[in-house]
Coordinates of C-alpha atoms in Angstrom, one line a residue:
X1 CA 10.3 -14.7 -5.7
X2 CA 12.2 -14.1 -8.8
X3 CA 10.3 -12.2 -11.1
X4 CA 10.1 -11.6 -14.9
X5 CA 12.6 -9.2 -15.0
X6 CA 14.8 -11.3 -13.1
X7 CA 14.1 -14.8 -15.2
X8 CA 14.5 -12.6 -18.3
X9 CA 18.0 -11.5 -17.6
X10 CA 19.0 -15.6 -16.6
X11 CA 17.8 -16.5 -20.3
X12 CA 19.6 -14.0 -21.5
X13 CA 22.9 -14.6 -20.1
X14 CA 22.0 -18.6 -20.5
X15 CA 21.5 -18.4 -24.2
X16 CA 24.8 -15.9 -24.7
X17 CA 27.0 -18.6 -23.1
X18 CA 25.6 -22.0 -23.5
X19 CA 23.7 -22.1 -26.9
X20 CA 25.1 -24.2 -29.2
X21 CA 27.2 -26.5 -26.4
X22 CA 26.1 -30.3 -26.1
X23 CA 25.7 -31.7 -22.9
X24 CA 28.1 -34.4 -21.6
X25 CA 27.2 -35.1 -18.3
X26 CA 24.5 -34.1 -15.7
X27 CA 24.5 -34.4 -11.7
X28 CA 22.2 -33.1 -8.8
X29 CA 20.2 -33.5 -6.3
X30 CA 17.5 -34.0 -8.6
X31 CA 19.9 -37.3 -10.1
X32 CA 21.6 -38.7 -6.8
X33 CA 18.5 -38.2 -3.9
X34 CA 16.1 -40.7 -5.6
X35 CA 15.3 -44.2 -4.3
X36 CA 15.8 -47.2 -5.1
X37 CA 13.1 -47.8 -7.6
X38 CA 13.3 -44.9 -8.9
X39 CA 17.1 -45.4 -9.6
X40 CA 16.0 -48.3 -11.9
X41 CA 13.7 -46.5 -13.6
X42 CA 16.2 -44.1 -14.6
X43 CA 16.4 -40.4 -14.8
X44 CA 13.7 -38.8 -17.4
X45 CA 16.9 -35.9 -17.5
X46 CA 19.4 -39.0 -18.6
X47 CA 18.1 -38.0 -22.4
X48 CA 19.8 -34.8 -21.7
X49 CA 23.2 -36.2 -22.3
X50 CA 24.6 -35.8 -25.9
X51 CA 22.0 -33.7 -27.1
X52 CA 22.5 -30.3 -28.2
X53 CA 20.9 -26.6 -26.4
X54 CA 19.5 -25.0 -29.5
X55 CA 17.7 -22.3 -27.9
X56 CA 16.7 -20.9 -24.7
X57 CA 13.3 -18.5 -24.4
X58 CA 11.5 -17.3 -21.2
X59 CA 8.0 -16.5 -20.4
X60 CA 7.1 -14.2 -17.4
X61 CA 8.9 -16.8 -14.8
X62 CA 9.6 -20.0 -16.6
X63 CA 13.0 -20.6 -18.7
X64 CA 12.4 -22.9 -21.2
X65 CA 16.1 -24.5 -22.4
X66 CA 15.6 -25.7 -25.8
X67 CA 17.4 -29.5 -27.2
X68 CA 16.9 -31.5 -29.9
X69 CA 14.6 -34.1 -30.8
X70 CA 11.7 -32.1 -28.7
X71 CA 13.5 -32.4 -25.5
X72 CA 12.7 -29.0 -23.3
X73 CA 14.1 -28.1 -19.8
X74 CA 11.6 -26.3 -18.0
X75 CA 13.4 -24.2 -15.0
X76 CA 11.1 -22.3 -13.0
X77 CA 13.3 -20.3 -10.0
X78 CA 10.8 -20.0 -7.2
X79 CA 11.6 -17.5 -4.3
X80 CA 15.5 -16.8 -4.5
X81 CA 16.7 -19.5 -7.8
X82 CA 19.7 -18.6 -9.0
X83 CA 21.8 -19.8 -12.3
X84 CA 25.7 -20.0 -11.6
X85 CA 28.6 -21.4 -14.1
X86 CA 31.7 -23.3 -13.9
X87 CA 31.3 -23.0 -9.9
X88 CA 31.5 -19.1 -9.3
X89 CA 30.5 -18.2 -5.9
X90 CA 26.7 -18.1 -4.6
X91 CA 26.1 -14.4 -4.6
X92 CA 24.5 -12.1 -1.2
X93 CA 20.5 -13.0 -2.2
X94 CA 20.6 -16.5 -3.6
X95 CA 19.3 -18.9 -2.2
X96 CA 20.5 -21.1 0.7
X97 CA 21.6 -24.4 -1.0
X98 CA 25.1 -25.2 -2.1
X99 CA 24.6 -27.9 -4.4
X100 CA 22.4 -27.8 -7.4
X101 CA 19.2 -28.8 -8.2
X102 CA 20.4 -29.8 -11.6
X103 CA 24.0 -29.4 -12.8
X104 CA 24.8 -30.1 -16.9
X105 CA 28.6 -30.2 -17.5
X106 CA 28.4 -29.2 -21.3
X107 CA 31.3 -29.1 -23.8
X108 CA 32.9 -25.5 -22.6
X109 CA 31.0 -24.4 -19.2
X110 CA 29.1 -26.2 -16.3
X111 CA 25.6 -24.5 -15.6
X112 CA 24.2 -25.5 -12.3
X113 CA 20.1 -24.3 -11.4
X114 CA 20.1 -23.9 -8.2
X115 CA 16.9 -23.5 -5.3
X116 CA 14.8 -23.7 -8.8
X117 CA 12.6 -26.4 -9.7
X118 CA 13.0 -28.3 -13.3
X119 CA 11.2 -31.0 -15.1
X120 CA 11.8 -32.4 -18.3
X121 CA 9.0 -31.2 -20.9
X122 CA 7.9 -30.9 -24.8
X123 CA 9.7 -28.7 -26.4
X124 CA 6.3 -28.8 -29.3
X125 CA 3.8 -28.1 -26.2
X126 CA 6.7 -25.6 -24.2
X127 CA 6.9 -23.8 -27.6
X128 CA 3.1 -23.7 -28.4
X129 CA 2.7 -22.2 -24.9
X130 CA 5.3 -19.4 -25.9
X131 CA 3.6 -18.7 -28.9
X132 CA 0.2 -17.9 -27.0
X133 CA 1.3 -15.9 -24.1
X134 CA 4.4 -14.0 -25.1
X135 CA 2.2 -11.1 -26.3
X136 CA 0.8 -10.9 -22.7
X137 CA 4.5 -11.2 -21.0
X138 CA 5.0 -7.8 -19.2
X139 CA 9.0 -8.0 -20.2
X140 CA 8.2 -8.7 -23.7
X141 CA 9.1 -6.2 -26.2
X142 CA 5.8 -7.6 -28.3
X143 CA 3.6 -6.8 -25.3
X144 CA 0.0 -6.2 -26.2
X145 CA -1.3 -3.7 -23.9
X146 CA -5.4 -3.9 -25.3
X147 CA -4.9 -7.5 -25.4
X148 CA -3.8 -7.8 -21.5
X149 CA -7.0 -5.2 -20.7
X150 CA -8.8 -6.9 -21.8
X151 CA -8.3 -10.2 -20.5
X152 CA -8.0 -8.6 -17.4
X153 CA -11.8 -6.9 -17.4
X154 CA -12.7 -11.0 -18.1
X155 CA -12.4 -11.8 -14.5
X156 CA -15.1 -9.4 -13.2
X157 CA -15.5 -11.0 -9.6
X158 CA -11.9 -11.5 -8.3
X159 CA -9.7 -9.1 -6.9
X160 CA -7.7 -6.9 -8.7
X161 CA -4.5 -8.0 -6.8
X162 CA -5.2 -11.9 -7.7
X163 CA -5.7 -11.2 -11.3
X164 CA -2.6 -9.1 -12.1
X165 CA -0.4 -12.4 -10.1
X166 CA -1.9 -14.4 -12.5
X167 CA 0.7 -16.0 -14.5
X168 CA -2.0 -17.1 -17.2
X169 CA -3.2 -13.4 -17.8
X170 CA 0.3 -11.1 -17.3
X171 CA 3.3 -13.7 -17.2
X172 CA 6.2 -12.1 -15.1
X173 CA 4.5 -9.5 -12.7
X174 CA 5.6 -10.2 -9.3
X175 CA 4.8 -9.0 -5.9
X176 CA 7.2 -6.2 -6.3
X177 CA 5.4 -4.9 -9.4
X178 CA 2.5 -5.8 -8.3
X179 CA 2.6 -3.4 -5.3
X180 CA 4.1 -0.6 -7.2
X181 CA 1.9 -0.6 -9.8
X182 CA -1.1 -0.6 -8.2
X183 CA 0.2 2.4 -6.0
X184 CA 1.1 4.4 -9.1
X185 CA -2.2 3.8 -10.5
X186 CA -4.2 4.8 -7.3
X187 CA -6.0 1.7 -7.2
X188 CA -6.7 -0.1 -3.7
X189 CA -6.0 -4.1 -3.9
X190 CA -8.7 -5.1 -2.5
X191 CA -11.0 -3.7 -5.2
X192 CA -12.5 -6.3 -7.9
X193 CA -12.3 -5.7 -11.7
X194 CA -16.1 -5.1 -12.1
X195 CA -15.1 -1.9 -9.5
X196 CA -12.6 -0.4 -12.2
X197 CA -13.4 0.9 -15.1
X198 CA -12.1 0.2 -18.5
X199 CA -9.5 3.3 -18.5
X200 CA -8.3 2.4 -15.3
X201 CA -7.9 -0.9 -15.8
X202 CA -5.3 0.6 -18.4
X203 CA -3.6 3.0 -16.5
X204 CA -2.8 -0.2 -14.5
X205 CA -1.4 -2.1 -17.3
X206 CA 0.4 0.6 -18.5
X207 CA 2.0 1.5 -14.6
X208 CA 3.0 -2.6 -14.6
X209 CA 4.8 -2.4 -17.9
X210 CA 6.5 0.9 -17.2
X211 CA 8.0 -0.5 -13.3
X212 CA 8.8 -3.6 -15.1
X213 CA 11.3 -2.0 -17.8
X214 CA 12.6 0.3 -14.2
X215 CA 13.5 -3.3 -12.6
X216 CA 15.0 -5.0 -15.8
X217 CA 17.2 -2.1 -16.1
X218 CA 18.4 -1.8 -12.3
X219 CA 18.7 -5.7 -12.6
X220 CA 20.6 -5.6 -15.6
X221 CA 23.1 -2.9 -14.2
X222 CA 23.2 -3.8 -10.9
X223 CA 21.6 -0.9 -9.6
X224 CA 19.8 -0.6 -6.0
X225 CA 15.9 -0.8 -7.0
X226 CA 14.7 0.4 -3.9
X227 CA 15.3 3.9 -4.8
X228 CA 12.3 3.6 -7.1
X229 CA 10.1 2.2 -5.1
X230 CA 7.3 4.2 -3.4
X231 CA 4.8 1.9 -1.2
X232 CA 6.5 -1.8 -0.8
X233 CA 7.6 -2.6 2.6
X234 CA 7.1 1.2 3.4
X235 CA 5.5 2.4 6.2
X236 CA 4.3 6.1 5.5
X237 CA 3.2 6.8 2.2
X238 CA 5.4 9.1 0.2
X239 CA 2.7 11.1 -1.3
X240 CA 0.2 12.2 1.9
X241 CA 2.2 11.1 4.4
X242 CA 0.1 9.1 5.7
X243 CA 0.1 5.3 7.4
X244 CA 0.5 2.1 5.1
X245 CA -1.9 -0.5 5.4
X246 CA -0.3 -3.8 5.0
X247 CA -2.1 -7.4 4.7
X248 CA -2.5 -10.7 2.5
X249 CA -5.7 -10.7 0.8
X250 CA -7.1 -12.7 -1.8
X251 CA -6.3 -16.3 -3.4
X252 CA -2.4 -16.0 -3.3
X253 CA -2.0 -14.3 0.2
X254 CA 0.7 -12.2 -0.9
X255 CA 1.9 -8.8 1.5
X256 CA 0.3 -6.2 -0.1
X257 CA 1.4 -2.9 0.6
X258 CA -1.3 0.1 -0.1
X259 CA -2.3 3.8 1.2
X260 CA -6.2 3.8 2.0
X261 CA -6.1 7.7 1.1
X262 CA -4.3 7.7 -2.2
X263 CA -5.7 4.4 -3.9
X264 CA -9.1 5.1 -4.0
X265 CA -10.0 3.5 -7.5
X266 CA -10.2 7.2 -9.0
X267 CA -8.6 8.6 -12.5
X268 CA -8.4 12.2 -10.2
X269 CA -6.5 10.0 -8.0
X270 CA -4.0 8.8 -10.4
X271 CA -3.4 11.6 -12.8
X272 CA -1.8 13.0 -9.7
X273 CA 0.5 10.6 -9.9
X274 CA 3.3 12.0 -13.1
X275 CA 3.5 10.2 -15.7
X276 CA 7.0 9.1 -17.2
X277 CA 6.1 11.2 -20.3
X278 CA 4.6 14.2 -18.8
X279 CA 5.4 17.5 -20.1
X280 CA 6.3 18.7 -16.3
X281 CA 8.3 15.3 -15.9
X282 CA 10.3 16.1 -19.0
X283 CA 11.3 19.4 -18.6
X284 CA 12.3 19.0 -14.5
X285 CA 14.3 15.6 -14.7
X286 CA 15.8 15.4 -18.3
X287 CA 15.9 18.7 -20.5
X288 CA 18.5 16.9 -23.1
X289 CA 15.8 13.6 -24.3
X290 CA 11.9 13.1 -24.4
X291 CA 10.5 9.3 -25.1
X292 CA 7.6 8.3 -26.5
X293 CA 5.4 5.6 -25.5
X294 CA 4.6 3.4 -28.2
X295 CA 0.1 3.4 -28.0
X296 CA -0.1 -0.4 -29.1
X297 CA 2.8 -2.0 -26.6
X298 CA 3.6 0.5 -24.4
X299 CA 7.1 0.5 -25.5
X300 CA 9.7 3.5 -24.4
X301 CA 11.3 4.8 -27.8
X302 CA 14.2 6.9 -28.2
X303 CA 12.6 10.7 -28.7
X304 CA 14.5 10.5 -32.4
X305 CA 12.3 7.1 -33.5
X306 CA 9.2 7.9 -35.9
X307 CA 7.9 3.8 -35.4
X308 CA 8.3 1.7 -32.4
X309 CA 11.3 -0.8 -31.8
X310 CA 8.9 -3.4 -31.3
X311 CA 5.7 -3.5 -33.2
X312 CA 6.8 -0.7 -36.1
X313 CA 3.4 1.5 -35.1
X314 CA 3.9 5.0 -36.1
X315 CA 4.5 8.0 -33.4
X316 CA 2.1 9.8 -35.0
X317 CA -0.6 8.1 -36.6
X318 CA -1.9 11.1 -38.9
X319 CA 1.0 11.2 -40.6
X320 CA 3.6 8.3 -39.8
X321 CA 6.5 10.5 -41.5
X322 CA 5.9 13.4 -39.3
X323 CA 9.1 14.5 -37.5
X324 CA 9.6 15.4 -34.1
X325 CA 8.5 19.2 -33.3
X326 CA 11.2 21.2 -31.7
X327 CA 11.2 20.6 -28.2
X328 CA 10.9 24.2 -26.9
X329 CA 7.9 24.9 -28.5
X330 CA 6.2 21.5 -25.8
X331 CA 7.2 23.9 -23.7
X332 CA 3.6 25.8 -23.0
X333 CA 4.4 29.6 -22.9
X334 CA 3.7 30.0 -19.6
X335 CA 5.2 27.8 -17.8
X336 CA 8.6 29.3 -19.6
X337 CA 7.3 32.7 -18.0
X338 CA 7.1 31.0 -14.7
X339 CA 10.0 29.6 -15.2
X340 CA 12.0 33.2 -15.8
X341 CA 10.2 34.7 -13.0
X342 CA 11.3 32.5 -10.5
X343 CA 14.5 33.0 -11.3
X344 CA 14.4 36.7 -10.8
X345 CA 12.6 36.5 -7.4
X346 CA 14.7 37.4 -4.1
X347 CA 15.8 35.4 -1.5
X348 CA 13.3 36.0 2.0
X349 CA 16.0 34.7 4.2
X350 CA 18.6 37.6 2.5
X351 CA 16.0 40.5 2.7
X352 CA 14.8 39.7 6.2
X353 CA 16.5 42.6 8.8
X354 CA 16.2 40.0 11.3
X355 CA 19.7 38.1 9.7
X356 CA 22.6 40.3 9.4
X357 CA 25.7 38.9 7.1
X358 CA 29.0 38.2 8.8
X359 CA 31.8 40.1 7.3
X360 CA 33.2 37.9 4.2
X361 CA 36.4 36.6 3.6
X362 CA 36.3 37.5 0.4
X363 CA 38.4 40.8 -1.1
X364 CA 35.1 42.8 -2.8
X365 CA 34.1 45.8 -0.2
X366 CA 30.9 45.3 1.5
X367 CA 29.3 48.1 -0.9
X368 CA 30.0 46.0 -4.0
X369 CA 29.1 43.0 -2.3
X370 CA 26.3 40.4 -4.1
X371 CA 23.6 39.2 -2.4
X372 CA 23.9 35.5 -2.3
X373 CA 22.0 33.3 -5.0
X374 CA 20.6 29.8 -5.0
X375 CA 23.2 27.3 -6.9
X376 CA 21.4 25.9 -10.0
X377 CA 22.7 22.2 -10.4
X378 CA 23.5 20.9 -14.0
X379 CA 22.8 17.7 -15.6
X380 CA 26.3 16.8 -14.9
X381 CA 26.4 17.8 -11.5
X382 CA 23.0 16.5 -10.6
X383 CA 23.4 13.2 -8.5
X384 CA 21.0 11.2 -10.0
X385 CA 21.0 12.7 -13.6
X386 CA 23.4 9.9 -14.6
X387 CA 21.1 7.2 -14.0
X388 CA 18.3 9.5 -15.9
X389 CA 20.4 9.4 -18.7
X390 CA 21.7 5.9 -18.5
X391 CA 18.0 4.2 -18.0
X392 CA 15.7 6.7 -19.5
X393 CA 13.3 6.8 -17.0
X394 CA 11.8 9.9 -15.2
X395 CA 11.8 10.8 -11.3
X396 CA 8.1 10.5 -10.4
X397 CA 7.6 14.3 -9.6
X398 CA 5.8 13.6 -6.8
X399 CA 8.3 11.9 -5.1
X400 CA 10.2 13.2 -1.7
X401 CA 13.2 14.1 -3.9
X402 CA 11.4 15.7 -6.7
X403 CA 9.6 18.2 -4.3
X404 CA 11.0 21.8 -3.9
X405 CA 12.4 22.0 -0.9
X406 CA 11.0 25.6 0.9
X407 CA 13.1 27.6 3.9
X408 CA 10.7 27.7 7.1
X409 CA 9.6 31.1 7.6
X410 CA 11.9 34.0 9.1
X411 CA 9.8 34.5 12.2
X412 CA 10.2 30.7 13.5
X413 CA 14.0 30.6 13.1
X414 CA 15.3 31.0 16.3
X415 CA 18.9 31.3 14.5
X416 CA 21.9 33.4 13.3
X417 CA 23.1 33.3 10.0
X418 CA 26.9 32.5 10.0
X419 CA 29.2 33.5 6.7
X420 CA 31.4 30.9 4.8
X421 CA 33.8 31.5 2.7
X422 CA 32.9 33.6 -0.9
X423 CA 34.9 32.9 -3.7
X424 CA 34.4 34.8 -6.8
X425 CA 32.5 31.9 -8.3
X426 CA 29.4 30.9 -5.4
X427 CA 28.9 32.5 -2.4
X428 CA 26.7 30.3 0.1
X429 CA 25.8 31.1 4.0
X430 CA 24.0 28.3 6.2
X431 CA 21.9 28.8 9.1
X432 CA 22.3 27.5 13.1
X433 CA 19.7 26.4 15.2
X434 CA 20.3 27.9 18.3
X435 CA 20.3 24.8 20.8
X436 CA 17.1 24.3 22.8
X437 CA 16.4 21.6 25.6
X438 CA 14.2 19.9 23.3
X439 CA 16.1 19.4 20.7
X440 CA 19.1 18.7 23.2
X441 CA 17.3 15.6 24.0
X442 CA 16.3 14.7 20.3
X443 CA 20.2 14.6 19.8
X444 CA 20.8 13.0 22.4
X445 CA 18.7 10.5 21.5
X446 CA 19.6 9.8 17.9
X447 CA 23.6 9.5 19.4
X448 CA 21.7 6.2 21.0
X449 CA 20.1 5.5 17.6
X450 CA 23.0 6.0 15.8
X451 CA 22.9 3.8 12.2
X452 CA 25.1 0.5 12.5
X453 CA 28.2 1.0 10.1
X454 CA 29.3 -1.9 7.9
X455 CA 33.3 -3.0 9.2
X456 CA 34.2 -3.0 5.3
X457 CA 32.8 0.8 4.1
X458 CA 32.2 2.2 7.6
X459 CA 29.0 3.1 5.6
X460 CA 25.1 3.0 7.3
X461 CA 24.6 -0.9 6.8
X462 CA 21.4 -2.7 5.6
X463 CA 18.7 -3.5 8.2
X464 CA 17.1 -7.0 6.7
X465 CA 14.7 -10.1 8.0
X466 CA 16.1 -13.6 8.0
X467 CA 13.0 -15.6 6.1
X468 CA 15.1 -18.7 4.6
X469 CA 16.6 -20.5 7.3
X470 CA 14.2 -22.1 9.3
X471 CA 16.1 -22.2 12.8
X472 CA 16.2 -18.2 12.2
X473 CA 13.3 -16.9 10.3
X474 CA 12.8 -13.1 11.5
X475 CA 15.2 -12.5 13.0
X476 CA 17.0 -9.2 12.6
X477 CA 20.6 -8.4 10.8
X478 CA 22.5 -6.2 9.3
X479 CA 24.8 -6.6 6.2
X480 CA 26.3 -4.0 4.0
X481 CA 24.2 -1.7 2.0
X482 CA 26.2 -1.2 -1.0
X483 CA 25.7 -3.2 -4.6
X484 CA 26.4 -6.6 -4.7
X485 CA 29.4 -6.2 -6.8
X486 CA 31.0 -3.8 -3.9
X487 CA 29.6 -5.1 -0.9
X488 CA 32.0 -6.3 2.1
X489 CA 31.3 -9.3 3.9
X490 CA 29.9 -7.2 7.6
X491 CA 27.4 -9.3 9.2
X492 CA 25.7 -8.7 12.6
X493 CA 22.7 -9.7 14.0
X494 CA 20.6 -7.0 15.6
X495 CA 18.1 -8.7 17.9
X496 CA 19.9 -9.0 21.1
X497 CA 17.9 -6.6 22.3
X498 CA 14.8 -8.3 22.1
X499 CA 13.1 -10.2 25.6
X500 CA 13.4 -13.8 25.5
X501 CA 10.3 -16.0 25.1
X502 CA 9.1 -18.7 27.2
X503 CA 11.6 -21.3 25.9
X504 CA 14.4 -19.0 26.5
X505 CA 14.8 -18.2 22.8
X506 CA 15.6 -14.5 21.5
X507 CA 11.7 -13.4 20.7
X508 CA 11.3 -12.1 16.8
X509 CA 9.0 -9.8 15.2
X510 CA 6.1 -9.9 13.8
X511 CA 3.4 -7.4 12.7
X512 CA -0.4 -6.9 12.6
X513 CA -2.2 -8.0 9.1
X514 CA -5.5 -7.5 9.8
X515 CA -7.0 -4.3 8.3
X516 CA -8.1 -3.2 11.7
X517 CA -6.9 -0.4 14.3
X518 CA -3.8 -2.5 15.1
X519 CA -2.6 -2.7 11.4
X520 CA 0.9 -2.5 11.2
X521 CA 1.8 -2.7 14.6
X522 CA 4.4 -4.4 15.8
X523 CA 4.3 -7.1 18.7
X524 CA 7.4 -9.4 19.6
X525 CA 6.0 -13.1 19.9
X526 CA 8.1 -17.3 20.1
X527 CA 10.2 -17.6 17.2
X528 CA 8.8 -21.6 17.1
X529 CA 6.4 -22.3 14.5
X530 CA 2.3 -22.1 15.6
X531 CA 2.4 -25.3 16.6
X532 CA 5.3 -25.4 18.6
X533 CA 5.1 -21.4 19.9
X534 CA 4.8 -20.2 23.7
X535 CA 2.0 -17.4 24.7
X536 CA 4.8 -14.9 24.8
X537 CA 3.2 -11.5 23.9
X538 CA 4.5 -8.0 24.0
X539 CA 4.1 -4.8 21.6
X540 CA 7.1 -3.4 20.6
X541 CA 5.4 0.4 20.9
X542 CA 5.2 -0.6 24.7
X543 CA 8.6 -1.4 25.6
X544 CA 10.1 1.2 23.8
X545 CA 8.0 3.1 26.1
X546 CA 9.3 2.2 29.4

C-alpha cells in the first residue's frame, strides 16, 4: 500500500505542476463504466469542469485536491496508486491498470489517478479534517510527538500493531513502518498498550517518525529503501541472528514481521538498539555533522540550528541562545583514548610465525620493509558516506555493516599468506584457503545456485512475488535490481522448477503463519483460490532434500 511518505511526495509534485490550472475536461473509468441510470443522473465529478485547483494538501494517505466553490477531490491510492501526467509511461511498481481511474485534462497538463480511489467531497469538512489531524501525521513537519503518545496509551486493550495502523491516531504509518519501527523499538506486536509503558510507548513514536523521514528521503531521491530495513520480509534477524516470526495478527491482518528474542517490550531491549543521535552513532558514521532532534516534534535539525524548523522550540531550553559546544569536546575522553590505542595495536595475522611474507615486488630491501597496516577509509572513499551526507541519517550501529569485522584466529587458518603488489603508498596481502572436500562441495554447490543476472546489467537480478494479477499471484520472477530510473526491461519467471498440482498448473509458494513450530516454513500448494484449490501438499525443505 502506498504509504504517507509516498502520498506526501504525489501532493507535492501535484501542487508544483497543476495549481493554479482550471480543468477543461475529465474522462475515466470512473465517467464511461456507469449504467444507464446512473448516466442520467450525471457524474457528481461533472462540477469539476471549469473550476479552478487552488490547492492540494495530504494527510497520512489521503490527497485532498483543492477547487473552488468547496469542491474537494479526495484521492486515496490504495495498494500500488500511482499519479502520471500528459501520458508518461506506467512505471516498474504501479499498478496494473492502463487507463485511469479519473483523468482531468486541465489548461497545460493532463493528470490521470490511476489504481486509486476518488470521490468528490467538501472542501469545508476535507479542510476541517486537516486542521485536526495534521499534528498527528507522522510526515508532517508540525508533528506532535506527546500528542500521538498520548492518544496512543487511550486504547489500552488493543494491540499495539492495530493502534499504530490506525489512520485516526498516526495518519501515514504503513505496514513498512510499521514493522520497522516496532523492531527498532524492541517491542513484540502482539503486545497491547496497557503492556507498554508510557516511555516506551515513546521510543515507539519517536522510531515511526525517524523510519518515516528515512523513506520520504529514499522516495524522494530514488533510492533503494531496502538497505535500511532490518526485520521486513527478512528471515533471520540482523541483531541475534536468530529466526523471524512472521504472521497476521490483530483487526487489520497485516504480515507482521518480528524477532521473539529482541522485541521483548523492554527499554534494556531497545537502548541496544543506536539511536540516530547517539554519541557512538555520531562519531562512527559522520565525523563532519551532528543533528539534533527537536524534543516537542521530533524533528532532525541541521547541527548549526539553535530552534527547530518546524515548531521554533529551542535546542537548549536553559538558555535558548546557547551555541553549539565544540564537537570534540562530545567526544568522552576515553573513548578518544580507545580510539588512539587501537590504532597503535599490531596486526595478529602479521606477528603470527605461522605466515611467512612472500618476497615483494616492491624496490625497498626486506630489512627496511614495513609491516603491512589496515587501510583507514575516508568520508569520501567510504561507499555509503555519500548517502550519509546527502540524507542525514545515521547507520544503525548494530547493523551487519556497522560491525567490525574480526580475522578468525591464526590456529584455524589452514592457509598461506600470498604477497600482492606494494606500492609506496598501501601495501595489502590476502589470505587462501587451502581447498578442502568440504568446501569443494559448498562450491560446487553455489556454481548450481549461482544468482540469475539481469540481460540489460548482467547484474544479480531481483527475486520478487507476483500478488496483482490474479491468473499469477505467487508466482516467482525475476526483474532487474537496479533503481527504477536505470533499470532494464529483463524479466523471467523463476518457478519452473516447482512440481505441478493436481490440475496440472505450476504449484506456488506459500508459507506457515501460525506462530507455532512450523512458522515460517515453506510448503508449495494449488495456485487456485481456496475454493477452487487441489489437496496438493509438499514442503519445500523436503524436496530440496532429495
Amino acid at each position: 500500500m502506498v504509504e504517507g511518505p509516498g502520498c506526501k511526495l504525489k501532493g507535492e509534485k501535484l501542487k508544483k505542476r497543476a495549481k493554479g490550472q482550471i480543468v477543461k475536461k475529465i474522462s475515466g473509468n470512473v465517467i464511461e463504466k456507469r449504467n444507464k441510470a446512473e448516466r442520467e443522473a450525471g457524474s457528481p465529478f461533472d462540477v469539476l469542469v471549469g473550476m479552478k485547483l487552488t490547492d492540494v494538501k495530504t494527510l497520512g494517505k489521503e490527497l485532498f485536491a483543492i477547487f473552488e466553490n468547496d469542491a474537494c477531490l479526495r484521492v486515496h491510492f490504495l495498494m500500488a496508486g500511482s499519479t502520471r501526467y500528459n501520458n508518461e509511461p506506467k512505471e516498474f511498481g504501479d499498478g496494473k491498470s492502463e487507463t485511469p481511474r479519473l483523468k482531468l485534462f486541465m489548461t497545460r497538463d493532463e493528470v490521470g489517478f490511476y489504481d486509486s480511489a476518488v470521490e468528490m467531497r467538501s472542501a469545508a469538512e476535507c479542510l476541517a479534517k486537516y486542521d485536526e489531524l495534521i499534528d498527528l501525521d507522522i510526515c508532517s513537519p508540525t508533528f506532535n510527538a506527546k500528542r500521538a503518545t498520548d492518544i496512543i496509551l487511550e486504547h489500552q486493550d488493543r494491540l499495539i500493531c492495530d493502534v499504530i495502523l490506525d489512520q485516526l491516531i498516526l495518519p501515514g504509518v504503513g505496514n513498512i513502518i510499521k514493522n520497522e519501527a516496532l523492531f527498532n523499538a524492541g517491542i513484540n506486536p502482539n503486545s497491547k498498550v496497557k503492556e507498554l509503558s508510557r516511555e516506551l510507548v515513546s521510543f515507539l513514536v519517536k522510531m515511526n517518525r525517524d523510519f518515516t523521514n528515512i523513506f520520504y528521503k529514499c522516495r524522494k531521491e530514488g533510492k533503494d529503501l531496502r538497505k535500511h530495513m532490518n526485520i521486513y520480509r527478512k528471515s533471520k534477524c540482523p541483531e541475534c541472528g536468530g529466526k523471524v516470526t512472521k504472521c497476521k495478527p490483530g483487526e487489520y491482518e497485516r504480515a507482521t514481521f518480528f524477532c521473539p528474542s529482541c522485541q521483548t517490550n523492554t527499554l534494556k531491549s531497545s537502548k541496544k538498539l543506536p539511536t540516530k543521535n547517539s554519541l557512538l552513532g555520531w562519531v562512527t558514521a559522520n565525523k563532519d555533522m551532528i543533528q539534533w532532534s527537536c524534543r516537542i516534534c521530533t524533528l532532525e535539525n541541521k547541527p548549526a540550528s539553535n530552534r527547530c524548523s518546524a515548531c521554533l522550540t529551542p535546542r537548549f531550553p536553559d538558555s535558548p541562545n546557547k551555541t553549539q559546544p565544540h564537537l570534540q569536546s562530545e567526544v568522552p575522553l576515553q573513548l578518544q583514548q580507545d580510539q588512539s590505542e587501537e590504532s597503535q595495536l599490531p596486526c595478529p595475522l602479521l606477528s603470527s610465525p605461522q605466515l611467512q611474507c612472500a618476497p615483494s615486488s616492491s624496490t625497498s630491501s626486506p630489512e627496511t620493509r614495513l609491516p603491512a597496516q589496515k587501510h583507514v577509509l575516508t568520508d569520501e572513499e567510504h561507499p555509503n558516506s555519500g548517502l550519509q551526507r546527502k540524507y542525514k541519517f545515521k547507520r544503525l550501529s548494530n547493523s551487519p555493516a556497522s560491525l567490525p569485522s574480526t580475522p578468525p584466529p591464526v590456529s584455524q587458518l589452514n592457509s598461506v599468506l600470498v604477497s600482492t603488489p606494494v606500492t609506496h603508498q598501501t601495501r595489502s596481502h590476502r589470505i587462501l584457503a587451502l581447498p578442502t572436500p568440504k568446501t569443494r562441495n559448498k562450491v560446487t554447490a553455489e556454481r548450481e545456485e549461482a544468482p540469475v543476472l539481469c540481460s540489460g546489467h548482467k547484474l544479480p537480478a531481483r527475486k520478487l512475488r507476483a500478488e496483482k494479477s490474479a491468473e499469477n499471484r505467487g508466482r516467482i520472477f525475476f526483474v532487474c535490481d537496479l533503481p527504477k530510473k536505470n533499470q532494464c526491461s529483463f524479466f523471467m519467471w523463476g518457478d519452473a522448477h516447482h512440481p505441478l498440482c493436481g490440475h496440472g498448473k505450476i504449484t506456488v509458494i506459500r508459507e506457515v503463519l501460525k506462530q507455532n513450530a512450523n512458522n515460517g516454513r515453506e510448503f508449495y500448494c494449488c495456485p487456485f483460490p481456496k475454493t477452487k484449490q487441489c489437496d496438493f501438499f509438499q514442503w519445500v525443505d523436503d524436496v530440496k532434500a532429495k
